């Protein structure tokens, strides 16, 4: 093993554009049917816990449907200014729906569409006897399209020529504060009044906390709310893709012939433990799971560098105890409680995992 117990570190990175390792197919099918049932032009919010897999699911749907529809992803987090949100939104759409017009639209938005003509006039005015031409440049002066309604006119013109259904995923707009709220309100108004005839669905992934905090504003700007349900998490494929397969092969025997561990049971124990965290801990998410594995892997490598012989399961278990409190009214996490008492809390998923390790149970 060259990188601790992890064989595919790329799959632990924070990105939604990755293959489905969680068995999202049934959830994808359900949301796809929802999208198909909506006609016209609408904004739909996909509400769920932060880091629960909303964007990953949407990426799977987009990949499956991309051939027959137009799909655009817009990341609002890149544009903290309210005016820049609309400019960035339009340009990201143009890159997909009409890439040949991108440079022209950029100039139109920034008010530089006549720069080429101005350059030509300036060059010609250097010729003796043609200096008077430079005075013509004021005819080519243009104003930047900074106001929202100006940019919307540009957008309407582009969208009017689309024949395919258009789906737009607007990421992180719920984290953009008042600017994000204003953007959604004006976007919904634009879809209602622009006179467009093709199907346009705007999908807004939204964290539970932001939804609850801004529900009154969102009721003005969202047509439909869909609550993300990831269903039963199955981590067989995830574990097989992430963990080094050498961990799950062979077995270790004591001198008297009794079995200490088998690769098969190691795999089943790991899967059962990680799936159990999702069942028992409401705060568990894929983002947190990836963090726990990354941190545990780092500790594991350090243990090996210090000439120890660590068991990756115990390292993983100990790291996980740092992220979950022992009770709703208790500020202590399981790791802190162990440090204070010297005992792993009985009846917890962590003690159950350790018992299964000691007894080599699958």
PDB file of N, CA and C in Angstrom, residues 29-95:
ATOM      1  N   UNK A  29     -34.042   8.398 -10.211  1.00  0.00           N
ATOM      2  CA  UNK A  29     -35.244   8.117 -11.003  1.00  0.00           C
ATOM      3  C   UNK A  29     -36.448   8.907 -10.482  1.00  0.00           C
ATOM      4  N   UNK A  30     -36.567   8.986  -9.177  1.00  0.00           N
ATOM      5  CA  UNK A  30     -37.691   9.704  -8.573  1.00  0.00           C
ATOM      6  C   UNK A  30     -37.636  11.191  -8.920  1.00  0.00           C
ATOM      7  N   UNK A  31     -36.456  11.794  -8.806  1.00  0.00           N
ATOM      8  CA  UNK A  31     -36.344  13.219  -9.084  1.00  0.00           C
ATOM      9  C   UNK A  31     -36.480  13.494 -10.584  1.00  0.00           C
ATOM     10  N   UNK A  32     -35.995  12.570 -11.416  1.00  0.00           N
ATOM     11  CA  UNK A  32     -36.148  12.726 -12.867  1.00  0.00           C
ATOM     12  C   UNK A  32     -37.622  12.762 -13.262  1.00  0.00           C
ATOM     13  N   UNK A  33     -38.413  11.907 -12.646  1.00  0.00           N
ATOM     14  CA  UNK A  33     -39.851  11.903 -12.920  1.00  0.00           C
ATOM     15  C   UNK A  33     -40.481  13.226 -12.511  1.00  0.00           C
ATOM     16  N   UNK A  34     -39.998  13.777 -11.411  1.00  0.00           N
ATOM     17  CA  UNK A  34     -40.489  15.085 -10.966  1.00  0.00           C
ATOM     18  C   UNK A  34     -40.190  16.152 -12.029  1.00  0.00           C
ATOM     19  N   UNK A  35     -38.976  16.128 -12.562  1.00  0.00           N
ATOM     20  CA  UNK A  35     -38.595  17.097 -13.588  1.00  0.00           C
ATOM     21  C   UNK A  35     -39.449  16.934 -14.843  1.00  0.00           C
ATOM     22  N   UNK A  36     -39.728  15.697 -15.205  1.00  0.00           N
ATOM     23  CA  UNK A  36     -40.538  15.437 -16.403  1.00  0.00           C
ATOM     24  C   UNK A  36     -41.979  15.912 -16.228  1.00  0.00           C
ATOM     25  N   UNK A  37     -42.465  15.903 -14.995  1.00  0.00           N
ATOM     26  CA  UNK A  37     -43.861  16.277 -14.749  1.00  0.00           C
ATOM     27  C   UNK A  37     -44.077  17.784 -14.750  1.00  0.00           C
ATOM     28  N   UNK A  38     -43.002  18.552 -14.679  1.00  0.00           N
ATOM     29  CA  UNK A  38     -43.105  20.013 -14.663  1.00  0.00           C
ATOM     30  C   UNK A  38     -43.034  20.538 -16.088  1.00  0.00           C
ATOM     31  N   UNK A  39     -43.975  21.365 -16.432  1.00  0.00           N
ATOM     32  CA  UNK A  39     -43.982  21.951 -17.772  1.00  0.00           C
ATOM     33  C   UNK A  39     -43.715  23.445 -17.682  1.00  0.00           C
ATOM     34  N   UNK A  40     -43.436  24.040 -18.824  1.00  0.00           N
ATOM     35  CA  UNK A  40     -43.235  25.489 -18.851  1.00  0.00           C
ATOM     36  C   UNK A  40     -41.896  25.898 -18.289  1.00  0.00           C
ATOM     37  N   UNK A  41     -41.896  26.989 -17.539  1.00  0.00           N
ATOM     38  CA  UNK A  41     -40.686  27.556 -16.986  1.00  0.00           C
ATOM     39  C   UNK A  41     -40.860  27.674 -15.469  1.00  0.00           C
ATOM     40  N   UNK A  42     -40.006  26.983 -14.717  1.00  0.00           N
ATOM     41  CA  UNK A  42     -40.199  26.912 -13.271  1.00  0.00           C
ATOM     42  C   UNK A  42     -38.856  26.866 -12.537  1.00  0.00           C
ATOM     43  N   UNK A  43     -38.921  27.220 -11.262  1.00  0.00           N
ATOM     44  CA  UNK A  43     -37.769  27.117 -10.367  1.00  0.00           C
ATOM     45  C   UNK A  43     -38.116  26.090  -9.298  1.00  0.00           C
ATOM     46  N   UNK A  44     -37.275  25.084  -9.152  1.00  0.00           N
ATOM     47  CA  UNK A  44     -37.504  24.033  -8.166  1.00  0.00           C
ATOM     48  C   UNK A  44     -36.317  23.957  -7.216  1.00  0.00           C
ATOM     49  N   UNK A  45     -36.587  23.968  -5.922  1.00  0.00           N
ATOM     50  CA  UNK A  45     -35.530  23.855  -4.914  1.00  0.00           C
ATOM     51  C   UNK A  45     -35.397  22.401  -4.482  1.00  0.00           C
ATOM     52  N   UNK A  46     -34.164  21.932  -4.396  1.00  0.00           N
ATOM     53  CA  UNK A  46     -33.868  20.594  -3.887  1.00  0.00           C
ATOM     54  C   UNK A  46     -33.265  20.780  -2.504  1.00  0.00           C
ATOM     55  N   UNK A  47     -34.074  20.538  -1.480  1.00  0.00           N
ATOM     56  CA  UNK A  47     -33.685  20.851  -0.101  1.00  0.00           C
ATOM     57  C   UNK A  47     -33.191  19.597   0.607  1.00  0.00           C
ATOM     58  N   UNK A  48     -32.051  19.716   1.280  1.00  0.00           N
ATOM     59  CA  UNK A  48     -31.519  18.583   2.020  1.00  0.00           C
ATOM     60  C   UNK A  48     -30.338  18.991   2.865  1.00  0.00           C
ATOM     61  N   UNK A  49     -29.869  18.120   3.738  1.00  0.00           N
ATOM     62  CA  UNK A  49     -28.736  18.445   4.608  1.00  0.00           C
ATOM     63  C   UNK A  49     -27.503  18.834   3.811  1.00  0.00           C
ATOM     64  N   UNK A  50     -26.714  19.711   4.367  1.00  0.00           N
ATOM     65  CA  UNK A  50     -25.475  20.155   3.739  1.00  0.00           C
ATOM     66  C   UNK A  50     -24.535  18.956   3.573  1.00  0.00           C
ATOM     67  N   UNK A  51     -24.063  18.735   2.349  1.00  0.00           N
ATOM     68  CA  UNK A  51     -23.133  17.646   2.109  1.00  0.00           C
ATOM     69  C   UNK A  51     -23.765  16.277   2.023  1.00  0.00           C
ATOM     70  N   UNK A  52     -25.084  16.205   1.838  1.00  0.00           N
ATOM     71  CA  UNK A  52     -25.778  14.913   1.863  1.00  0.00           C
ATOM     72  C   UNK A  52     -25.743  14.185   0.526  1.00  0.00           C
ATOM     73  N   UNK A  53     -25.369  14.884  -0.553  1.00  0.00           N
ATOM     74  CA  UNK A  53     -25.286  14.234  -1.852  1.00  0.00           C
ATOM     75  C   UNK A  53     -26.220  14.802  -2.904  1.00  0.00           C
ATOM     76  N   UNK A  54     -26.816  15.965  -2.647  1.00  0.00           N
ATOM     77  CA  UNK A  54     -27.750  16.561  -3.608  1.00  0.00           C
ATOM     78  C   UNK A  54     -27.078  16.821  -4.958  1.00  0.00           C
ATOM     79  N   UNK A  55     -25.918  17.458  -4.900  1.00  0.00           N
ATOM     80  CA  UNK A  55     -25.221  17.806  -6.136  1.00  0.00           C
ATOM     81  C   UNK A  55     -24.714  16.568  -6.860  1.00  0.00           C
ATOM     82  N   UNK A  56     -24.292  15.566  -6.097  1.00  0.00           N
ATOM     83  CA  UNK A  56     -23.853  14.316  -6.714  1.00  0.00           C
ATOM     84  C   UNK A  56     -25.003  13.661  -7.462  1.00  0.00           C
ATOM     85  N   UNK A  57     -26.186  13.651  -6.845  1.00  0.00           N
ATOM     86  CA  UNK A  57     -27.355  13.085  -7.506  1.00  0.00           C
ATOM     87  C   UNK A  57     -27.687  13.854  -8.787  1.00  0.00           C
ATOM     88  N   UNK A  58     -27.653  15.180  -8.720  1.00  0.00           N
ATOM     89  CA  UNK A  58     -27.970  15.987  -9.892  1.00  0.00           C
ATOM     90  C   UNK A  58     -26.967  15.736 -11.015  1.00  0.00           C
ATOM     91  N   UNK A  59     -25.707  15.508 -10.651  1.00  0.00           N
ATOM     92  CA  UNK A  59     -24.699  15.214 -11.666  1.00  0.00           C
ATOM     93  C   UNK A  59     -25.007  13.891 -12.371  1.00  0.00           C
ATOM     94  N   UNK A  60     -25.487  12.908 -11.598  1.00  0.00           N
ATOM     95  CA  UNK A  60     -25.848  11.621 -12.204  1.00  0.00           C
ATOM     96  C   UNK A  60     -27.019  11.802 -13.186  1.00  0.00           C
ATOM     97  N   UNK A  61     -28.008  12.600 -12.790  1.00  0.00           N
ATOM     98  CA  UNK A  61     -29.168  12.841 -13.651  1.00  0.00           C
ATOM     99  C   UNK A  61     -28.752  13.585 -14.913  1.00  0.00           C
ATOM    100  N   UNK A  62     -27.932  14.617 -14.748  1.00  0.00           N
ATOM    101  CA  UNK A  62     -27.470  15.397 -15.894  1.00  0.00           C
ATOM    102  C   UNK A  62     -26.692  14.519 -16.868  1.00  0.00           C
ATOM    103  N   UNK A  63     -25.828  13.663 -16.348  1.00  0.00           N
ATOM    104  CA  UNK A  63     -25.032  12.783 -17.204  1.00  0.00           C
ATOM    105  C   UNK A  63     -25.927  11.836 -18.001  1.00  0.00           C
ATOM    106  N   UNK A  64     -26.979  11.333 -17.352  1.00  0.00           N
ATOM    107  CA  UNK A  64     -27.873  10.380 -18.005  1.00  0.00           C
ATOM    108  C   UNK A  64     -28.754  11.040 -19.069  1.00  0.00           C
ATOM    109  N   UNK A  65     -29.054  12.330 -18.906  1.00  0.00           N
ATOM    110  CA  UNK A  65     -30.035  12.987 -19.783  1.00  0.00           C
ATOM    111  C   UNK A  65     -29.407  13.998 -20.741  1.00  0.00           C
ATOM    112  N   UNK A  66     -28.098  14.148 -20.679  1.00  0.00           N
ATOM    113  CA  UNK A  66     -27.438  15.248 -21.390  1.00  0.00           C
ATOM    114  C   UNK A  66     -27.610  15.184 -22.905  1.00  0.00           C
ATOM    115  N   UNK A  67     -27.721  13.985 -23.448  1.00  0.00           N
ATOM    116  CA  UNK A  67     -27.798  13.851 -24.905  1.00  0.00           C
ATOM    117  C   UNK A  67     -29.080  14.443 -25.482  1.00  0.00           C
ATOM    118  N   UNK A  68     -30.183  14.350 -24.739  1.00  0.00           N
ATOM    119  CA  UNK A  68     -31.468  14.791 -25.297  1.00  0.00           C
ATOM    120  C   UNK A  68     -31.899  16.176 -24.818  1.00  0.00           C
ATOM    121  N   UNK A  69     -31.188  16.742 -23.861  1.00  0.00           N
ATOM    122  CA  UNK A  69     -31.556  18.041 -23.292  1.00  0.00           C
ATOM    123  C   UNK A  69     -30.323  18.912 -23.132  1.00  0.00           C
ATOM    124  N   UNK A  70     -30.535  20.188 -22.910  1.00  0.00           N
ATOM    125  CA  UNK A  70     -29.438  21.099 -22.589  1.00  0.00           C
ATOM    126  C   UNK A  70     -29.350  21.246 -21.069  1.00  0.00           C
ATOM    127  N   UNK A  71     -28.168  21.042 -20.527  1.00  0.00           N
ATOM    128  CA  UNK A  71     -27.952  21.176 -19.092  1.00  0.00           C
ATOM    129  C   UNK A  71     -26.809  22.162 -18.858  1.00  0.00           C
ATOM    130  N   UNK A  72     -27.032  23.080 -17.921  1.00  0.00           N
ATOM    131  CA  UNK A  72     -26.031  24.099 -17.589  1.00  0.00           C
ATOM    132  C   UNK A  72     -25.844  24.107 -16.077  1.00  0.00           C
ATOM    133  N   UNK A  73     -24.595  24.170 -15.641  1.00  0.00           N
ATOM    134  CA  UNK A  73     -24.289  24.306 -14.213  1.00  0.00           C
ATOM    135  C   UNK A  73     -23.727  25.702 -13.959  1.00  0.00           C
ATOM    136  N   UNK A  74     -24.311  26.398 -12.999  1.00  0.00           N
ATOM    137  CA  UNK A  74     -23.861  27.744 -12.639  1.00  0.00           C
ATOM    138  C   UNK A  74     -23.526  27.773 -11.158  1.00  0.00           C
ATOM    139  N   UNK A  75     -22.293  28.145 -10.833  1.00  0.00           N
ATOM    140  CA  UNK A  75     -21.839  28.201  -9.439  1.00  0.00           C
ATOM    141  C   UNK A  75     -21.865  29.645  -8.964  1.00  0.00           C
ATOM    142  N   UNK A  76     -22.880  29.974  -8.175  1.00  0.00           N
ATOM    143  CA  UNK A  76     -23.053  31.361  -7.722  1.00  0.00           C
ATOM    144  C   UNK A  76     -21.964  31.794  -6.751  1.00  0.00           C
ATOM    145  N   UNK A  77     -21.290  30.833  -6.129  1.00  0.00           N
ATOM    146  CA  UNK A  77     -20.276  31.158  -5.115  1.00  0.00           C
ATOM    147  C   UNK A  77     -19.114  31.952  -5.712  1.00  0.00           C
ATOM    148  N   UNK A  78     -18.948  31.877  -7.031  1.00  0.00           N
ATOM    149  CA  UNK A  78     -17.848  32.590  -7.696  1.00  0.00           C
ATOM    150  C   UNK A  78     -18.135  34.078  -7.841  1.00  0.00           C
ATOM    151  N   UNK A  79     -19.393  34.492  -7.588  1.00  0.00           N
ATOM    152  CA  UNK A  79     -19.787  35.867  -7.863  1.00  0.00           C
ATOM    153  C   UNK A  79     -20.420  36.501  -6.623  1.00  0.00           C
ATOM    154  N   UNK A  80     -19.621  37.104  -5.750  1.00  0.00           N
ATOM    155  CA  UNK A  80     -20.166  37.681  -4.518  1.00  0.00           C
ATOM    156  C   UNK A  80     -20.990  38.941  -4.736  1.00  0.00           C
ATOM    157  N   UNK A  81     -20.777  39.641  -5.847  1.00  0.00           N
ATOM    158  CA  UNK A  81     -21.518  40.871  -6.113  1.00  0.00           C
ATOM    159  C   UNK A  81     -22.814  40.556  -6.847  1.00  0.00           C
ATOM    160  N   UNK A  82     -23.888  41.240  -6.490  1.00  0.00           N
ATOM    161  CA  UNK A  82     -25.206  40.972  -7.064  1.00  0.00           C
ATOM    162  C   UNK A  82     -25.225  41.174  -8.574  1.00  0.00           C
ATOM    163  N   UNK A  83     -24.587  42.233  -9.078  1.00  0.00           N
ATOM    164  CA  UNK A  83     -24.573  42.482 -10.516  1.00  0.00           C
ATOM    165  C   UNK A  83     -23.779  41.395 -11.235  1.00  0.00           C
ATOM    166  N   UNK A  84     -22.681  40.961 -10.629  1.00  0.00           N
ATOM    167  CA  UNK A  84     -21.860  39.927 -11.252  1.00  0.00           C
ATOM    168  C   UNK A  84     -22.594  38.602 -11.339  1.00  0.00           C
ATOM    169  N   UNK A  85     -23.542  38.351 -10.444  1.00  0.00           N
ATOM    170  CA  UNK A  85     -24.312  37.115 -10.505  1.00  0.00           C
ATOM    171  C   UNK A  85     -25.018  36.990 -11.850  1.00  0.00           C
ATOM    172  N   UNK A  86     -25.683  38.046 -12.262  1.00  0.00           N
ATOM    173  CA  UNK A  86     -26.412  37.990 -13.530  1.00  0.00           C
ATOM    174  C   UNK A  86     -25.456  37.909 -14.719  1.00  0.00           C
ATOM    175  N   UNK A  87     -24.386  38.663 -14.669  1.00  0.00           N
ATOM    176  CA  UNK A  87     -23.415  38.613 -15.761  1.00  0.00           C
ATOM    177  C   UNK A  87     -22.819  37.211 -15.876  1.00  0.00           C
ATOM    178  N   UNK A  88     -22.392  36.651 -14.755  1.00  0.00           N
ATOM    179  CA  UNK A  88     -21.828  35.306 -14.769  1.00  0.00           C
ATOM    180  C   UNK A  88     -22.836  34.265 -15.195  1.00  0.00           C
ATOM    181  N   UNK A  89     -24.081  34.410 -14.742  1.00  0.00           N
ATOM    182  CA  UNK A  89     -25.144  33.477 -15.095  1.00  0.00           C
ATOM    183  C   UNK A  89     -25.363  33.442 -16.606  1.00  0.00           C
ATOM    184  N   UNK A  90     -25.464  34.610 -17.217  1.00  0.00           N
ATOM    185  CA  UNK A  90     -25.697  34.681 -18.660  1.00  0.00           C
ATOM    186  C   UNK A  90     -24.520  34.107 -19.441  1.00  0.00           C
ATOM    187  N   UNK A  91     -23.312  34.444 -19.038  1.00  0.00           N
ATOM    188  CA  UNK A  91     -22.141  33.964 -19.769  1.00  0.00           C
ATOM    189  C   UNK A  91     -21.982  32.447 -19.638  1.00  0.00           C
ATOM    190  N   UNK A  92     -22.290  31.895 -18.468  1.00  0.00           N
ATOM    191  CA  UNK A  92     -22.207  30.439 -18.304  1.00  0.00           C
ATOM    192  C   UNK A  92     -23.241  29.739 -19.178  1.00  0.00           C
ATOM    193  N   UNK A  93     -24.416  30.345 -19.323  1.00  0.00           N
ATOM    194  CA  UNK A  93     -25.433  29.778 -20.209  1.00  0.00           C
ATOM    195  C   UNK A  93     -24.990  29.828 -21.671  1.00  0.00           C
ATOM    196  N   UNK A  94     -24.406  30.962 -22.070  1.00  0.00           N
ATOM    197  CA  UNK A  94     -23.993  31.125 -23.456  1.00  0.00           C
ATOM    198  C   UNK A  94     -22.919  30.102 -23.823  1.00  0.00           C
ATOM    199  N   UNK A  95     -22.043  29.788 -22.889  1.00  0.00           N
ATOM    200  CA  UNK A  95     -20.981  28.804 -23.160  1.00  0.00           C
ATOM    201  C   UNK A  95     -21.562  27.476 -23.608  1.00  0.00           C
TER     202      UNK A  95
END
